[in-house]
Amino acid sequence: YLEGEGVPRDDRIGARQVQQAAKRGCKEAIFNYALLMLKGRGLPRDPKTARKWFLTGAVRGDAQCMVNVAVCMTHGLGGDVDGSQARRWLLEATSDDKACGQ
């Protein structure tokens, strides 16, 4: 529904489906749900909750979530600025065993 491929585009339905998958622990859905929340696409914009979801994905090893939670921490999106934690997540995202940054 988010892209309207084969169905009429409906951001609210698409966001709800991504949310359900994220709550089940789907790695890709966690990242996408956080991004939808950060942008306010299909649901109210909520940087604080988006940051929490990026952190959830980061803790589970998702490099994209690591980079995005670092950006949130660097710019104070959804919480306080935390440069040391932002640096930690960026270093983790670019470590040898992560796809991001290679």
Coordinates of N, CA, C and O in Angstrom, one line a residue:
Y1 N 0.8 -1.2 0.0 CA 0.0 0.0 0.0 C 0.9 1.3 0.0 O 0.4 2.3 -0.5
L2 N 2.1 1.2 0.6 CA 2.9 2.4 0.6 C 3.3 2.8 -0.7 O 3.5 4.0 -1.0
E3 N 3.6 1.9 -1.6 CA 4.0 2.2 -3.0 C 2.9 2.2 -4.0 O 3.1 2.6 -5.1
G4 N 1.8 1.6 -3.7 CA 0.7 1.5 -4.6 C 0.9 0.6 -5.7 O 0.4 0.8 -6.8
E5 N 1.7 -0.5 -5.5 CA 1.9 -1.5 -6.5 C 0.8 -2.5 -6.5 O 0.8 -3.4 -5.6
G6 N -0.1 -2.5 -7.5 CA -1.1 -3.5 -7.6 C -2.3 -3.2 -6.7 O -3.3 -3.9 -6.8
V7 N -2.2 -2.2 -5.9 CA -3.3 -1.7 -5.0 C -3.3 -0.2 -5.0 O -2.3 0.4 -5.3
P8 N -4.4 0.4 -4.7 CA -4.4 1.9 -4.5 C -3.4 2.3 -3.4 O -3.4 1.6 -2.3
R9 N -2.6 3.3 -3.6 CA -1.7 3.8 -2.6 C -2.5 4.3 -1.4 O -3.4 5.1 -1.5
D10 N -2.1 3.8 -0.2 CA -2.8 4.3 1.0 C -1.7 4.2 2.1 O -1.4 3.1 2.7
D11 N -1.1 5.4 2.5 CA -0.1 5.4 3.5 C -0.5 4.9 4.9 O 0.3 4.3 5.6
R12 N -1.8 5.2 5.2 CA -2.2 4.7 6.5 C -2.3 3.2 6.6 O -1.8 2.6 7.6
I13 N -2.8 2.6 5.6 CA -2.9 1.1 5.6 C -1.5 0.5 5.6 O -1.1 -0.4 6.3
G14 N -0.6 1.1 4.7 CA 0.7 0.6 4.6 C 1.5 0.8 5.9 O 2.2 -0.1 6.4
A15 N 1.4 1.9 6.6 CA 2.0 2.1 7.9 C 1.6 1.2 8.9 O 2.3 0.6 9.7
R16 N 0.3 0.9 8.9 CA -0.3 -0.1 9.9 C 0.3 -1.5 9.6 O 0.6 -2.2 10.6
Q17 N 0.4 -1.9 8.4 CA 1.0 -3.2 8.1 C 2.5 -3.3 8.5 O 2.9 -4.3 9.0
V18 N 3.2 -2.2 8.2 CA 4.6 -2.1 8.6 C 4.7 -2.2 10.2 O 5.6 -2.9 10.7
Q19 N 3.8 -1.5 10.8 CA 3.8 -1.5 12.3 C 3.6 -2.9 12.8 O 4.3 -3.3 13.8
Q20 N 2.7 -3.6 12.3 CA 2.4 -5.0 12.7 C 3.6 -5.9 12.6 O 4.0 -6.7 13.5
A21 N 4.3 -5.7 11.4 CA 5.5 -6.5 11.2 C 6.7 -6.1 12.1 O 7.4 -7.0 12.6
A22 N 6.8 -4.8 12.4 CA 7.8 -4.4 13.3 C 7.6 -4.9 14.7 O 8.5 -5.4 15.4
K23 N 6.3 -4.9 15.2 CA 6.0 -5.4 16.5 C 6.2 -6.9 16.6 O 6.5 -7.4 17.7
R24 N 6.3 -7.6 15.4 CA 6.6 -9.1 15.4 C 8.1 -9.3 15.4 O 8.6 -10.4 15.4
G25 N 8.9 -8.2 15.2 CA 10.3 -8.3 15.3 C 11.0 -8.3 13.9 O 12.2 -8.6 13.8
C26 N 10.3 -8.1 12.8 CA 10.9 -8.1 11.5 C 11.9 -7.0 11.4 O 11.5 -5.8 11.5
K27 N 13.1 -7.3 11.1 CA 14.2 -6.4 11.0 C 14.0 -5.2 10.1 O 14.1 -4.1 10.4
E28 N 13.6 -5.6 8.8 CA 13.3 -4.6 7.8 C 12.1 -3.7 8.2 O 12.2 -2.5 8.0
A29 N 11.1 -4.3 8.8 CA 10.0 -3.5 9.2 C 10.3 -2.5 10.4 O 9.7 -1.4 10.4
I30 N 11.2 -2.9 11.3 CA 11.6 -2.0 12.4 C 12.2 -0.8 11.8 O 11.8 0.3 12.2
F31 N 13.1 -0.9 10.9 CA 13.7 0.2 10.2 C 12.7 1.1 9.5 O 12.6 2.3 9.7
N32 N 11.8 0.4 8.7 CA 10.8 1.2 7.9 C 9.8 1.9 8.8 O 9.4 3.0 8.5
Y33 N 9.4 1.2 9.8 CA 8.4 1.8 10.7 C 9.0 3.0 11.4 O 8.3 4.1 11.5
A34 N 10.2 3.0 11.9 CA 10.9 4.1 12.5 C 11.0 5.3 11.5 O 10.7 6.4 11.8
L35 N 11.3 4.9 10.2 CA 11.4 6.0 9.2 C 10.1 6.6 8.9 O 10.0 7.8 8.8
L36 N 9.0 5.8 8.8 CA 7.7 6.4 8.6 C 7.3 7.3 9.8 O 6.7 8.4 9.5
M37 N 7.6 6.9 11.0 CA 7.3 7.7 12.1 C 8.1 9.0 12.1 O 7.6 10.1 12.5
L38 N 9.3 8.9 11.8 CA 10.2 10.1 11.7 C 9.7 11.1 10.7 O 9.7 12.3 10.9
K39 N 9.2 10.6 9.6 CA 8.7 11.5 8.5 C 7.2 11.8 8.7 O 6.8 12.8 8.0
G40 N 6.5 11.1 9.5 CA 5.1 11.3 9.6 C 4.3 10.8 8.4 O 3.3 11.5 8.0
R41 N 4.7 9.8 7.8 CA 4.1 9.2 6.6 C 3.1 8.1 7.0 O 3.5 7.0 7.4
G42 N 1.8 8.3 6.8 CA 0.8 7.4 7.1 C 0.4 7.3 8.6 O -0.5 6.5 9.0
L43 N 1.1 8.1 9.4 CA 0.8 8.1 10.8 C 1.4 9.5 11.4 O 2.2 10.1 10.7
P44 N 1.0 9.9 12.5 CA 1.5 11.2 13.1 C 3.0 11.1 13.2 O 3.6 10.1 13.6
R45 N 3.7 12.2 12.9 CA 5.1 12.4 13.1 C 5.4 12.3 14.5 O 4.9 13.0 15.4
D46 N 6.4 11.4 14.9 CA 6.8 11.1 16.3 C 8.2 10.8 16.4 O 8.6 9.6 16.4
P47 N 9.1 11.8 16.4 CA 10.5 11.6 16.4 C 11.0 10.8 17.7 O 11.9 10.0 17.6
K48 N 10.3 11.0 18.8 CA 10.7 10.3 20.0 C 10.5 8.8 19.9 O 11.4 8.0 20.2
T49 N 9.4 8.4 19.4 CA 9.1 6.9 19.2 C 9.9 6.4 18.0 O 10.4 5.2 18.1
A50 N 10.1 7.2 17.0 CA 11.0 6.7 15.9 C 12.4 6.4 16.4 O 13.0 5.4 16.1
R51 N 12.9 7.3 17.2 CA 14.3 7.1 17.8 C 14.3 5.8 18.6 O 15.3 5.0 18.5
K52 N 13.2 5.5 19.4 CA 13.2 4.2 20.1 C 13.2 3.0 19.2 O 13.9 2.0 19.5
W53 N 12.5 3.1 18.1 CA 12.4 2.0 17.2 C 13.8 1.8 16.5 O 14.2 0.7 16.2
F54 N 14.4 3.0 16.1 CA 15.8 2.9 15.5 C 16.7 2.2 16.5 O 17.5 1.3 16.1
L55 N 16.6 2.6 17.8 CA 17.4 1.9 18.8 C 17.1 0.5 18.9 O 18.1 -0.4 19.1
T56 N 15.9 0.1 18.9 CA 15.5 -1.3 18.9 C 16.2 -2.1 17.8 O 16.8 -3.2 18.0
G57 N 16.1 -1.6 16.6 CA 16.8 -2.2 15.5 C 18.3 -2.2 15.6 O 18.9 -3.2 15.3
A58 N 18.9 -1.2 16.1 CA 20.3 -1.1 16.3 C 20.8 -2.1 17.3 O 21.8 -2.9 17.0
V59 N 20.1 -2.3 18.4 CA 20.4 -3.3 19.4 C 20.4 -4.7 18.8 O 21.1 -5.6 19.1
R60 N 19.5 -4.9 17.8 CA 19.3 -6.2 17.2 C 20.3 -6.4 16.0 O 20.3 -7.4 15.3
G61 N 21.2 -5.4 15.8 CA 22.2 -5.6 14.8 C 22.0 -5.0 13.5 O 22.8 -5.2 12.5
D62 N 20.9 -4.2 13.3 CA 20.6 -3.6 12.0 C 21.5 -2.4 11.8 O 21.3 -1.4 12.5
A63 N 22.4 -2.4 10.8 CA 23.3 -1.3 10.5 C 22.6 0.0 10.1 O 22.9 1.1 10.5
Q64 N 21.5 -0.1 9.3 CA 20.7 1.0 9.0 C 20.1 1.7 10.2 O 20.1 2.9 10.3
C65 N 19.6 0.9 11.1 CA 19.1 1.5 12.3 C 20.2 2.1 13.2 O 20.0 3.2 13.8
M66 N 21.4 1.5 13.2 CA 22.5 2.1 13.9 C 22.8 3.5 13.4 O 23.0 4.4 14.2
V67 N 22.9 3.6 12.1 CA 23.2 4.9 11.5 C 22.1 5.9 11.8 O 22.4 7.1 12.2
N68 N 20.9 5.5 11.7 CA 19.8 6.4 11.9 C 19.6 6.8 13.4 O 19.3 8.0 13.7
V69 N 19.8 5.9 14.3 CA 19.8 6.3 15.7 C 20.9 7.2 16.0 O 20.8 8.2 16.8
A70 N 22.1 7.0 15.4 CA 23.2 8.0 15.6 C 22.8 9.4 15.1 O 23.2 10.4 15.7
V71 N 22.2 9.4 13.9 CA 21.7 10.7 13.4 C 20.8 11.4 14.4 O 20.9 12.6 14.7
C72 N 19.8 10.6 14.9 CA 18.9 11.2 15.9 C 19.6 11.7 17.1 O 19.3 12.8 17.6
M73 N 20.6 10.9 17.6 CA 21.4 11.3 18.8 C 22.2 12.6 18.5 O 22.4 13.4 19.4
T74 N 22.8 12.6 17.3 CA 23.6 13.8 16.9 C 22.8 15.1 16.9 O 23.3 16.1 17.3
H75 N 21.6 15.0 16.3 CA 20.8 16.2 16.1 C 19.7 16.4 17.2 O 19.0 17.4 17.1
G76 N 19.7 15.5 18.2 CA 18.6 15.7 19.2 C 17.2 15.4 18.7 O 16.3 15.9 19.3
L77 N 17.1 14.6 17.7 CA 15.8 14.2 17.2 C 15.1 13.2 18.1 O 15.7 12.1 18.3
G78 N 14.0 13.5 18.7 CA 13.3 12.6 19.6 C 14.0 12.4 21.0 O 13.6 11.5 21.7
G79 N 14.9 13.2 21.3 CA 15.5 13.1 22.6 C 16.8 14.0 22.7 O 17.0 14.9 21.8
D80 N 17.5 13.8 23.7 CA 18.7 14.7 24.0 C 19.8 14.4 23.0 O 19.9 13.3 22.4
V81 N 20.6 15.4 22.7 CA 21.9 15.1 22.0 C 22.8 14.3 22.8 O 22.9 14.5 24.0
D82 N 23.4 13.3 22.2 CA 24.3 12.4 22.9 C 25.4 12.0 21.9 O 25.3 10.9 21.2
G83 N 26.4 12.8 21.8 CA 27.5 12.6 20.9 C 28.3 11.3 21.1 O 28.7 10.7 20.1
S84 N 28.5 11.0 22.3 CA 29.3 9.7 22.6 C 28.5 8.5 22.2 O 29.1 7.6 21.6
Q85 N 27.2 8.4 22.4 CA 26.4 7.3 22.0 C 26.3 7.3 20.5 O 26.3 6.2 19.8
A86 N 26.1 8.4 19.9 CA 26.0 8.5 18.4 C 27.3 8.0 17.8 O 27.2 7.2 16.8
R87 N 28.4 8.4 18.3 CA 29.7 7.9 17.8 C 29.8 6.4 17.9 O 30.2 5.6 17.0
R88 N 29.4 5.9 19.1 CA 29.4 4.4 19.3 C 28.6 3.7 18.3 O 29.1 2.7 17.7
W89 N 27.4 4.2 18.0 CA 26.5 3.5 17.0 C 27.1 3.6 15.6 O 27.0 2.6 14.8
L90 N 27.7 4.7 15.3 CA 28.3 4.8 13.9 C 29.5 3.9 13.8 O 29.7 3.3 12.7
L91 N 30.3 3.8 14.8 CA 31.4 2.9 14.8 C 30.9 1.4 14.6 O 31.5 0.6 13.9
E92 N 29.9 1.1 15.4 CA 29.3 -0.3 15.3 C 28.8 -0.5 13.9 O 29.0 -1.6 13.3
A93 N 28.1 0.5 13.3 CA 27.5 0.3 12.0 C 28.6 0.1 10.9 O 28.3 -0.6 9.9
T94 N 29.7 0.6 11.1 CA 30.8 0.5 10.1 C 31.8 -0.5 10.4 O 32.8 -0.6 9.8
S95 N 31.5 -1.3 11.4 CA 32.5 -2.4 11.8 C 32.5 -3.4 10.7 O 31.6 -3.5 9.8
D96 N 33.5 -4.2 10.7 CA 33.8 -5.2 9.6 C 32.6 -6.2 9.3 O 32.4 -6.6 8.2
D97 N 31.9 -6.5 10.3 CA 30.8 -7.5 10.2 C 29.5 -6.9 9.8 O 28.5 -7.6 9.7
K98 N 29.4 -5.6 9.5 CA 28.2 -4.9 9.1 C 28.3 -4.6 7.6 O 29.3 -4.2 7.1
A99 N 27.2 -4.6 6.9 CA 27.2 -4.3 5.5 C 27.3 -2.8 5.2 O 27.9 -2.4 4.3
C100 N 26.8 -2.0 6.2 CA 26.9 -0.6 6.0 C 28.3 0.0 6.2 O 29.0 -0.5 7.1
G101 N 28.7 0.8 5.3 CA 30.0 1.4 5.5 C 31.2 0.7 4.8 O 32.3 1.0 5.0
Q102 N 30.9 -0.4 4.1 CA 31.9 -1.2 3.5 C 32.2 -0.7 2.1 O 31.4 -0.3 1.4

